[in-house]
Protein backbone atom coordinates (compact mmCIF):
# COMPACT_ATOMS: atom_id res chain seq x y z
CA UNK A 1 0.00 0.00 0.00
CA UNK A 2 1.18 3.45 -0.84
CA UNK A 3 0.47 6.77 0.70
CA UNK A 4 0.78 10.21 -0.70
CA UNK A 5 3.92 11.93 0.49
CA UNK A 6 2.15 15.24 0.76
CA UNK A 7 -1.32 14.72 2.16
CA UNK A 8 -0.95 11.13 3.43
CA UNK A 9 -3.88 10.04 1.38
CA UNK A 10 -3.78 6.29 0.70
CA UNK A 11 -3.31 5.46 -2.94
CA UNK A 12 -5.84 3.12 -4.44
CA UNK A 13 -4.33 -0.21 -5.49
CA UNK A 14 -6.12 -0.07 -8.82
CA UNK A 15 -4.77 3.32 -9.63
CA UNK A 16 -2.84 3.30 -12.87
CA UNK A 17 -1.71 6.87 -13.01
CA UNK A 18 0.18 6.82 -9.71
CA UNK A 19 -1.15 10.19 -8.84
CA UNK A 20 -2.89 11.29 -5.69
CA UNK A 21 -6.57 11.92 -6.24
CA UNK A 22 -6.62 14.54 -3.57
CA UNK A 23 -3.69 16.82 -4.26
CA UNK A 24 -2.28 15.47 -7.51
CA UNK A 25 1.04 14.69 -5.90
CA UNK A 26 3.11 12.00 -7.59
CA UNK A 27 5.36 11.17 -4.70
CA UNK A 28 4.44 8.20 -2.57
CA UNK A 29 5.94 6.14 0.15
CA UNK A 30 5.27 2.54 1.06
CA UNK A 31 2.93 2.12 3.95
CA UNK A 32 3.26 -1.08 5.90
CA UNK A 33 0.33 -1.71 8.23
CA UNK A 34 2.24 -3.93 10.66
CA UNK A 35 5.63 -2.32 10.73
CA UNK A 36 5.89 1.18 11.96
CA UNK A 37 9.42 2.26 11.45
CA UNK A 38 10.65 5.69 12.25
CA UNK A 39 13.96 6.66 10.80
CA UNK A 40 15.77 9.19 12.86
CA UNK A 41 18.90 10.88 11.66
CA UNK A 42 21.62 11.11 14.23
ZN1 LIG B 1 -1.98 13.75 -1.95
Coordinates of C-alpha atoms and ligand atoms in Angstrom, one line a residue:
X1 CA 0.0 0.0 0.0
X2 CA 1.2 3.5 -0.8
X3 CA 0.5 6.8 0.7
X4 CA 0.8 10.2 -0.7
X5 CA 3.9 11.9 0.5
X6 CA 2.2 15.2 0.8
X7 CA -1.3 14.7 2.2
X8 CA -0.9 11.1 3.4
X9 CA -3.9 10.0 1.4
X10 CA -3.8 6.3 0.7
X11 CA -3.3 5.5 -2.9
X12 CA -5.8 3.1 -4.4
X13 CA -4.3 -0.2 -5.5
X14 CA -6.1 -0.1 -8.8
X15 CA -4.8 3.3 -9.6
X16 CA -2.8 3.3 -12.9
X17 CA -1.7 6.9 -13.0
X18 CA 0.2 6.8 -9.7
X19 CA -1.2 10.2 -8.8
X20 CA -2.9 11.3 -5.7
X21 CA -6.6 11.9 -6.2
X22 CA -6.6 14.5 -3.6
X23 CA -3.7 16.8 -4.3
X24 CA -2.3 15.5 -7.5
X25 CA 1.0 14.7 -5.9
X26 CA 3.1 12.0 -7.6
X27 CA 5.4 11.2 -4.7
X28 CA 4.4 8.2 -2.6
X29 CA 5.9 6.1 0.1
X30 CA 5.3 2.5 1.1
X31 CA 2.9 2.1 4.0
X32 CA 3.3 -1.1 5.9
X33 CA 0.3 -1.7 8.2
X34 CA 2.2 -3.9 10.7
X35 CA 5.6 -2.3 10.7
X36 CA 5.9 1.2 12.0
X37 CA 9.4 2.3 11.5
X38 CA 10.7 5.7 12.2
X39 CA 14.0 6.7 10.8
X40 CA 15.8 9.2 12.9
X41 CA 18.9 10.9 11.7
X42 CA 21.6 11.1 14.2
Ligands
LIG1 ZN1 -2.0 13.7 -2.0

